CSV table of C-alpha atoms and ligand atoms in Angstrom, one decimal:
chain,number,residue,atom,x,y,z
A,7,UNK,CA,71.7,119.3,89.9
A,8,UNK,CA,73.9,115.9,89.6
A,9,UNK,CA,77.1,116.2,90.6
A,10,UNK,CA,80.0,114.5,88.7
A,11,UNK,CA,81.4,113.8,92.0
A,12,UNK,CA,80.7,113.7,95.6
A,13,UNK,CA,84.0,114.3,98.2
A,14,UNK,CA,83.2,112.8,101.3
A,15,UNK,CA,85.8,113.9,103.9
A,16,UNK,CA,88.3,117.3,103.2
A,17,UNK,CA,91.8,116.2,104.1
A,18,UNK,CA,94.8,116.5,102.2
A,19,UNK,CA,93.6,113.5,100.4
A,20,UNK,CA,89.6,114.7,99.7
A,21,UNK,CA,91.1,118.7,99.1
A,22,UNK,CA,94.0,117.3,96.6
A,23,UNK,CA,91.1,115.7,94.7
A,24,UNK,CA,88.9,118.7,94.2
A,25,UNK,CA,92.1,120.5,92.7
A,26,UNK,CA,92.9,117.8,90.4
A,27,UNK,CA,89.1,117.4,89.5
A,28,UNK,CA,87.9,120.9,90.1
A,29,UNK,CA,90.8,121.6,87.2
A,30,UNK,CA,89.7,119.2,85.1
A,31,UNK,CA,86.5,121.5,84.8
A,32,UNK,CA,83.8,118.6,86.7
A,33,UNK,CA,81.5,119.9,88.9
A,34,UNK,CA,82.4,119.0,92.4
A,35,UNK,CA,80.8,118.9,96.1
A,36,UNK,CA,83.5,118.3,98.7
A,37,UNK,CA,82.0,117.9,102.3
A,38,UNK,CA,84.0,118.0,105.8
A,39,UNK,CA,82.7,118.5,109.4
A,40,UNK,CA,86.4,119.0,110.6
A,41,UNK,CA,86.6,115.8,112.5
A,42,UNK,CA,90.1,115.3,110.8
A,43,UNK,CA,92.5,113.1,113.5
A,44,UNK,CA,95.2,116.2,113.1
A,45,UNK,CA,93.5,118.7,114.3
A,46,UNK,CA,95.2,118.4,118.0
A,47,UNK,CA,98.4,119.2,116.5
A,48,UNK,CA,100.3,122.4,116.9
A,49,UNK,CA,102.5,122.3,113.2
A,50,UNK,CA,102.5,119.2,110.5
A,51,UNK,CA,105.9,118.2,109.4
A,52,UNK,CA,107.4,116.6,106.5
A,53,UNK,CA,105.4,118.4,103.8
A,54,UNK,CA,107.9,119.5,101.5
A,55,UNK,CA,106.9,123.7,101.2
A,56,UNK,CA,104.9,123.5,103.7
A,57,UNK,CA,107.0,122.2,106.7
A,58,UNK,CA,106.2,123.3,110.1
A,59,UNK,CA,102.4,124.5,109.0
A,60,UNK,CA,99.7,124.5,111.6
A,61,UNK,CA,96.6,122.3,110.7
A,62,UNK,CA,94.2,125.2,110.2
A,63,UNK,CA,96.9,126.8,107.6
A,64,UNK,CA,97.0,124.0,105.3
A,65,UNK,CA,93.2,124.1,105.1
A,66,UNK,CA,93.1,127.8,104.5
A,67,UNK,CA,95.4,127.8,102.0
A,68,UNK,CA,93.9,124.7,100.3
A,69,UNK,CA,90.1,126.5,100.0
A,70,UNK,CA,92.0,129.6,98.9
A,71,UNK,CA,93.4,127.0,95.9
A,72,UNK,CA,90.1,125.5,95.4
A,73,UNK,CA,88.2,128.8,95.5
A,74,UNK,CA,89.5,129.6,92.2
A,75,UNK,CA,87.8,126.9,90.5
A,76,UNK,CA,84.1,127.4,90.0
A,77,UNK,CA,82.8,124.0,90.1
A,78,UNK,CA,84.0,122.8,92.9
A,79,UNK,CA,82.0,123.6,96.0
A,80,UNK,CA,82.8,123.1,99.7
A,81,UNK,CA,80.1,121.9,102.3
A,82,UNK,CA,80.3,122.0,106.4
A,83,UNK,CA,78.0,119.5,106.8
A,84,UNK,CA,77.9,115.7,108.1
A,85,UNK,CA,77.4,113.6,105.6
A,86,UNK,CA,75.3,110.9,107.6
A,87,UNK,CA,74.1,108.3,104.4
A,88,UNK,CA,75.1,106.9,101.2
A,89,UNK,CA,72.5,105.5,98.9
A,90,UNK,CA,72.4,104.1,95.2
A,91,UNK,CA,69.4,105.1,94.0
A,92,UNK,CA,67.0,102.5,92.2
A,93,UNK,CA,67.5,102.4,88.3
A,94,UNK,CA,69.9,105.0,88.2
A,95,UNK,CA,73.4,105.3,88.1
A,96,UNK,CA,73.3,107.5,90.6
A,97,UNK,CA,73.8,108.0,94.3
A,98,UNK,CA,72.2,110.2,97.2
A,99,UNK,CA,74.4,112.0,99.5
A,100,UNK,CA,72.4,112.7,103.1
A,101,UNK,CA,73.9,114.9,105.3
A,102,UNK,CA,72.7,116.6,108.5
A,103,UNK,CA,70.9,119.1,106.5
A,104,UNK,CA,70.7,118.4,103.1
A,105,UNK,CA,70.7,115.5,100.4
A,106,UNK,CA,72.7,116.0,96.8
A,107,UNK,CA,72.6,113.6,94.1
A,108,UNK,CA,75.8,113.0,92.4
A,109,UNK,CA,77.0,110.6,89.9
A,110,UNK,CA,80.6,109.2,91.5
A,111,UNK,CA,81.8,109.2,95.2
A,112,UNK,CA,85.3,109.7,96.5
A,113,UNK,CA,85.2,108.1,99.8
A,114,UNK,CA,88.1,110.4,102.2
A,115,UNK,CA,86.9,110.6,105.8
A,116,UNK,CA,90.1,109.1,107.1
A,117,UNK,CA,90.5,107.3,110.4
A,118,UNK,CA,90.1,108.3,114.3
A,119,UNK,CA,92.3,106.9,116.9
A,120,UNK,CA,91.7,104.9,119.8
A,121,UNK,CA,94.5,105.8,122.5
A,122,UNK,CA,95.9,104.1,125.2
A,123,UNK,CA,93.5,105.0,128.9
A,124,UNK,CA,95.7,107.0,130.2
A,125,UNK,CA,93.8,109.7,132.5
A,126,UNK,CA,94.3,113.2,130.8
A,127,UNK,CA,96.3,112.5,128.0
A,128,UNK,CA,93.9,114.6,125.7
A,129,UNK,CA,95.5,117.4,127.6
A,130,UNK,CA,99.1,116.4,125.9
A,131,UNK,CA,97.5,115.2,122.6
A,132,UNK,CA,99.3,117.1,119.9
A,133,UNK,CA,101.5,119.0,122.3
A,134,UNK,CA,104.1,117.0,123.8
A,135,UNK,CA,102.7,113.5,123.4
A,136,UNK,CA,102.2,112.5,119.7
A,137,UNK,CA,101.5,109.3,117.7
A,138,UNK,CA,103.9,109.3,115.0
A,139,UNK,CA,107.8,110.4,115.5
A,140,UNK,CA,108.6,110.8,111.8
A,141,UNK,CA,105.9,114.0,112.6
A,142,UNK,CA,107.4,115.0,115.5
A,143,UNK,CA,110.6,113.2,116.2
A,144,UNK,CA,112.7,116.2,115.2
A,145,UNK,CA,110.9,118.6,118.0
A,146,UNK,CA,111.2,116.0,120.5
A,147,UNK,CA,115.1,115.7,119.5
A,148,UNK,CA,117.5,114.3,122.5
A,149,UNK,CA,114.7,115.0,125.1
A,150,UNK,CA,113.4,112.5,128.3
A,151,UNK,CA,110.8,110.9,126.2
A,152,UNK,CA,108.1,108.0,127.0
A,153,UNK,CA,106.1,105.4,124.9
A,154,UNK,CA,103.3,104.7,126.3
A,155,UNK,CA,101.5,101.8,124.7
A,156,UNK,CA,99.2,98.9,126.1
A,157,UNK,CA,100.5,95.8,123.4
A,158,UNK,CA,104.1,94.9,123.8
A,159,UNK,CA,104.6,94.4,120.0
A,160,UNK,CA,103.6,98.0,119.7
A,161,UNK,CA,105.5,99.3,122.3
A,162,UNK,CA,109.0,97.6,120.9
A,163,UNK,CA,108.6,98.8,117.4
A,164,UNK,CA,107.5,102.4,118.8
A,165,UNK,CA,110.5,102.4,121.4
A,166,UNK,CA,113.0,101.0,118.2
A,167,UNK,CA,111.5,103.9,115.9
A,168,UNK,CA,111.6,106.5,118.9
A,169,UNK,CA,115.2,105.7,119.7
A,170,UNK,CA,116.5,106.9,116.6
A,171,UNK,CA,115.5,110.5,117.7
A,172,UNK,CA,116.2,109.9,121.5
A,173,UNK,CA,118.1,107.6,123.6
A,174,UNK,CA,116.9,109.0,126.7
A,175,UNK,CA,113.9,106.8,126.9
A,176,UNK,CA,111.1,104.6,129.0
A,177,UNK,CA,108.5,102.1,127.8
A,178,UNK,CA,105.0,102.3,129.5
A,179,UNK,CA,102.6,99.5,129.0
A,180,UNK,CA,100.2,101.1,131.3
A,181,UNK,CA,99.3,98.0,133.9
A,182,UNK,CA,99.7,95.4,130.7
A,183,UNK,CA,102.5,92.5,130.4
A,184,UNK,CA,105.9,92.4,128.7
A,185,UNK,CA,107.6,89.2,127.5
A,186,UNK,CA,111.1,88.8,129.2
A,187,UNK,CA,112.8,88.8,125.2
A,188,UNK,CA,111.1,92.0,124.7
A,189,UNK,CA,112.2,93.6,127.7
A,190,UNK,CA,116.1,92.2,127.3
A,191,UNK,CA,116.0,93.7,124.2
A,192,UNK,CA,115.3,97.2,125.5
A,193,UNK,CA,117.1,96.6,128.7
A,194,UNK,CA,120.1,96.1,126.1
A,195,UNK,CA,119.7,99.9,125.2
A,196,UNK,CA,119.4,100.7,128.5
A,197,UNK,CA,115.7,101.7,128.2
A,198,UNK,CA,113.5,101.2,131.4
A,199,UNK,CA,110.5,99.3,130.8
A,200,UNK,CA,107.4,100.4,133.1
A,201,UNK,CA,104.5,97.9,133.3
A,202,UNK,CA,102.8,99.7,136.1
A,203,UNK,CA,99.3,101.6,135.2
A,204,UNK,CA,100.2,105.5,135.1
A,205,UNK,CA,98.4,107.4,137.5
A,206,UNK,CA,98.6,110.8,136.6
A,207,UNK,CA,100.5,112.9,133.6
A,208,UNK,CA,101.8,116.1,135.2
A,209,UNK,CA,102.6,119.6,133.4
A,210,UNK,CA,101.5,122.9,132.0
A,211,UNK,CA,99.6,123.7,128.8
A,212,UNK,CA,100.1,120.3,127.6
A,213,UNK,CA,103.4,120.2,128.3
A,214,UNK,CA,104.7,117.1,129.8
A,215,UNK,CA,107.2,117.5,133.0
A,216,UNK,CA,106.3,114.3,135.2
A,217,UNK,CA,104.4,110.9,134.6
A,218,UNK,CA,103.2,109.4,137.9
A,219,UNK,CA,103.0,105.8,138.1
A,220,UNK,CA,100.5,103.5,140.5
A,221,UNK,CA,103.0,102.8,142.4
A,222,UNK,CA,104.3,105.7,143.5
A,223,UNK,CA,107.5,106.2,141.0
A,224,UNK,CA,107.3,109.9,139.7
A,225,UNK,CA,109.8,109.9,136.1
A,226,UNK,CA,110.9,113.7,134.5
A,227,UNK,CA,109.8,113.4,130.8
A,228,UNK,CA,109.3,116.4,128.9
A,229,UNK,CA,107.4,114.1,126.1
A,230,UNK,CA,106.7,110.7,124.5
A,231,UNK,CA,105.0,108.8,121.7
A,232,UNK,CA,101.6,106.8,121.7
A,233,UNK,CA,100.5,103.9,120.2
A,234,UNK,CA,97.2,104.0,119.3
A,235,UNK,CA,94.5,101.9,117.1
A,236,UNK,CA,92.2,103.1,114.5
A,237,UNK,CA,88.9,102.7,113.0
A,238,UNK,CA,86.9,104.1,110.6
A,239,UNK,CA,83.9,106.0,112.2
A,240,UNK,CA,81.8,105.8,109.1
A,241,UNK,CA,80.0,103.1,107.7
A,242,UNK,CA,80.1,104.3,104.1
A,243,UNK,CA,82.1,101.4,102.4
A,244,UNK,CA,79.6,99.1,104.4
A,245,UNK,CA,76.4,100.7,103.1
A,246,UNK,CA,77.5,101.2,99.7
A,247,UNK,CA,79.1,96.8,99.4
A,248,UNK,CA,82.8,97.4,98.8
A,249,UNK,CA,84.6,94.9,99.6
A,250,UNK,CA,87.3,94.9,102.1
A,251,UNK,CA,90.7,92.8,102.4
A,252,UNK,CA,91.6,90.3,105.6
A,253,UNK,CA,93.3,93.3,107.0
A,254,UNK,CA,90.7,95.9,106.8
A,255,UNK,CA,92.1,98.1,103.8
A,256,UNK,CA,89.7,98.6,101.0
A,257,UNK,CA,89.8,96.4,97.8
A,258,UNK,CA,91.0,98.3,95.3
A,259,UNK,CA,93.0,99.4,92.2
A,260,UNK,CA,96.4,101.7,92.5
A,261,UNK,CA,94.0,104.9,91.5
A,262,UNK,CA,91.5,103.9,93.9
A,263,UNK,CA,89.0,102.5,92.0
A,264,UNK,CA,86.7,100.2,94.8
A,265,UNK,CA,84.8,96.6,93.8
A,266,UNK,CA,81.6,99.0,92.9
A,267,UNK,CA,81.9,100.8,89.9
A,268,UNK,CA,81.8,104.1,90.6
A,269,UNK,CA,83.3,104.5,94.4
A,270,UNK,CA,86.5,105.3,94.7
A,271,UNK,CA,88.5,105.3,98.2
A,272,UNK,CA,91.5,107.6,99.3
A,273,UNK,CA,93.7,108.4,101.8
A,274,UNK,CA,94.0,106.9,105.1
A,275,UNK,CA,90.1,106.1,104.9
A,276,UNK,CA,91.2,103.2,102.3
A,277,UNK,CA,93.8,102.5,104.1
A,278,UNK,CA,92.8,101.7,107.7
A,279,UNK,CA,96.0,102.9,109.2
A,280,UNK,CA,98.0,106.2,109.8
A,281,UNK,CA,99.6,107.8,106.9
A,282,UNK,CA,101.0,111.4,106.4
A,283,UNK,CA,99.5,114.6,104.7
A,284,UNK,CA,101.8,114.2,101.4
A,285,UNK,CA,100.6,110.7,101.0
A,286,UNK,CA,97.1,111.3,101.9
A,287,UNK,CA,97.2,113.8,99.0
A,288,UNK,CA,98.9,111.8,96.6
A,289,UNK,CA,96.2,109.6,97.3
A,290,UNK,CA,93.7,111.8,96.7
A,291,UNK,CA,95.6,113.1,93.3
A,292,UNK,CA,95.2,109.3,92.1
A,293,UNK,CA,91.4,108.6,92.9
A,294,UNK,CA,90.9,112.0,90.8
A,295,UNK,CA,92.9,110.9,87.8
A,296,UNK,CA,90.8,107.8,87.8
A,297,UNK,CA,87.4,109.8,88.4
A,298,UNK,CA,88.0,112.0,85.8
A,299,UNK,CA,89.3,109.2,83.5
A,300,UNK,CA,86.3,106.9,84.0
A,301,UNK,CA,84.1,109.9,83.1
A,302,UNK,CA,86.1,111.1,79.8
A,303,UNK,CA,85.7,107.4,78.8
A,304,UNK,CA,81.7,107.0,80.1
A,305,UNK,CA,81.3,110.4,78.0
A,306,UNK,CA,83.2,110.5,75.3
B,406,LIG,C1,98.3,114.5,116.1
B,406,LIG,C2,98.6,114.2,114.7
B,406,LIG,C3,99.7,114.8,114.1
B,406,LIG,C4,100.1,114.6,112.8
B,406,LIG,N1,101.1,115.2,112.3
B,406,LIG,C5,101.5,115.0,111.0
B,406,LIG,C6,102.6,115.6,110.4
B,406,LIG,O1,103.3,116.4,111.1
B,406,LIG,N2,102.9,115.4,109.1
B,406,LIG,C7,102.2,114.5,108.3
B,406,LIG,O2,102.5,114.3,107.2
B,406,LIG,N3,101.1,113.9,108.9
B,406,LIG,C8,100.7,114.1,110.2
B,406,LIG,N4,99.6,113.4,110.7
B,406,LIG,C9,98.9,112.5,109.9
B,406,LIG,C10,98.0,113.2,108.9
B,406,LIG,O3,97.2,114.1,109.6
B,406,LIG,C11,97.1,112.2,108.2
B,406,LIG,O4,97.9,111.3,107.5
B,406,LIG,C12,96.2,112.9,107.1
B,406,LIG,O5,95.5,114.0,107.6
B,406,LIG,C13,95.3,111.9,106.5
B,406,LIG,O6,94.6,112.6,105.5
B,406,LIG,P1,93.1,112.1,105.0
B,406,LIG,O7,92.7,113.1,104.0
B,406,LIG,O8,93.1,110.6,104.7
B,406,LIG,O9,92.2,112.2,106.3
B,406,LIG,P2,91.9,113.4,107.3
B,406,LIG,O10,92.9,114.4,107.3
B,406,LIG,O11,91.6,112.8,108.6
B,406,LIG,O12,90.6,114.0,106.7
B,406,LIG,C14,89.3,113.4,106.8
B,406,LIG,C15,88.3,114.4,106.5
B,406,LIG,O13,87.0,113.8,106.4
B,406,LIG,C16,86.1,114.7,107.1
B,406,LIG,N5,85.0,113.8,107.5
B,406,LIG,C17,85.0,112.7,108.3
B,406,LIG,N6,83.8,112.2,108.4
B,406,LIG,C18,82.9,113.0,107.8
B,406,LIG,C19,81.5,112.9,107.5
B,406,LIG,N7,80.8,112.0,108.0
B,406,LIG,N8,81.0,114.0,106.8
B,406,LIG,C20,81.7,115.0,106.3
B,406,LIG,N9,83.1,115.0,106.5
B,406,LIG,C21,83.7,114.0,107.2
B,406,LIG,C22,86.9,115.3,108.2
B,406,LIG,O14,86.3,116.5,108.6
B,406,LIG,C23,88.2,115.6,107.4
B,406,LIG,O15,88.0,116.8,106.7
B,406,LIG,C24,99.3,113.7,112.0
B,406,LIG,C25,98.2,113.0,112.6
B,406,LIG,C26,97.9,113.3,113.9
B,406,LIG,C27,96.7,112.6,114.6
């Protein structure tokens, strides 16, 4: 069997575009290995209906959806290799165990993080330390909070964001520099910058009570905010000769169309930089419309 499309990746952005295609009646493979970058978190926020929903429960609910549409089906499996095969218009899909031929792709294996070296902070990941306050600025409300980040710029942007939700706050750069400006501008909201490496992250559970500095200074926080980077951990766009912008996000139309006909890119995987589940989804909504278009057309 040729598939009309192949999913890679089953995040809001790759699930939204089975429902939109698996509706529009094409026959669908969707694949995930559940490597998503949320699945630390306790609840996801900000999705209208669906506020406050552990990770796990939005991906339930979303194969409950798609398991009412018989052409779409849903693979746990690594998909390891993309390749066009020779005088078709068609492409290979290798994964772990398997290999499925398939006519369009939707690339949607988002991003993974790189986070500031901090010994432990796995253990907070998700719980009290998070990456993005619009998520979990709300929980985190009027609390003792830290931003820990490693490049100044990051750290004053994430301290100006964070300060909306808590003006009980300290900057850690974790043993790297601050520019006198940068700290004057802090110090002018009377938030204590702390350039010394942390030495230990102490609590329960996850939960933050203490960060212990190199130095000896011991702070109360019950949380913070990271600043991480991100990357994409598959080579897909690579292998298959997209082409990419200056900044690392994908060349392509508003629906998601890439520069090779037939390749389509969604969610933050396109993007090369966080997002949030409505937008990922949205995303994923678009590259369908234009998947499904493109075939109706080719077809017709
Ligand atoms: C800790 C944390 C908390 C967050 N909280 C919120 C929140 O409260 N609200 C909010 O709106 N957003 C939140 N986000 C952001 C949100 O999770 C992302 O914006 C969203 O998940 C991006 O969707 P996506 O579909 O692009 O990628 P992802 O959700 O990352 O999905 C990528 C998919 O690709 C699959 N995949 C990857 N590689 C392969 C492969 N080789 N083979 C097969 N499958 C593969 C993965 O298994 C996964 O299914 C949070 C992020 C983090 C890290």
């Amino acid at each position: 069997m040729i598939f009309d499309c192949a999913i890679i990746g089953a995040g809001p952005a790759g699930l939204n575009a089975a429902l939109v295609l698996g509706r529009a009646r094409r026959n669908i493979i969707v694949f995930d290995n559940g490597t998503n970058r949320n699945r630390v978190t306790q609840e996801s926020h900000g999705f209208l209906t669906r506020d406050g929903i552990k990770p796990q429960d939005f991906k339930q609910i979303a194969h409950r959806e798609l398991a009412k549409y018989p052409s779409v089906q849903l693979v746990k499996d690594t998909v390891v290799q993309v390749v066009k095969q020779v005088d078709h218009d068609q492409y290979a899909i290798v994964t772990s165990n398997n290999k499925y031929l398939t006519e369009k792709i939707i690339l949607a294996t988002g991003v993974q993080e790189i986070h500031p070296t901090i010994p432990a902070l796995e253990q907070y990941y998700g719980i009290s330390i998070h990456s993005c306050p619009y998520c979990d600025g709300w929980e985190r409300r009027d609390q003792a909070l830290i931003v820990l980040a490693e490049k100044e710029k990051g750290a004053l942007h994430m301290a100006k964001l964070v300060y909306n939700w808590s003006t009980d706050l300290i900057v850690a750069t974790n043993g790297y520099p601050m520019c006198p400006s940068m700290h004057k501008e802090l110090a002018n909201r009377n938030i204590l910058v702390e350039t010394d490496p942390i030495k230990k992250l102490h609590g329960e559970n996850g939960h933050l009570q203490k960060v212990e500095f190199v130095s000896g200074l011991i702070i109360d926080r019950t949380g913070g905010f990271i600043v991480s980077e991100f990357y994409r951990s598959n080579p897909f766009l690579e292998q298959l000769g997209c082409q990419l912008k200056e900044n690392g996000q994908v060349e392509m139309d508003a629906l998601g169309r890439t520069s090779q006909k037939n390749i389509y890119a969604a969610g933050e995987y396109s993007q090369l930089s966080p997002s949030a589940l409505i937008l990922a989804a949205a995303d994923g909504s678009n590259a369908a419309f234009a998947v499904n278009a493109d075939i109706t057309h080719e077809r017709f």
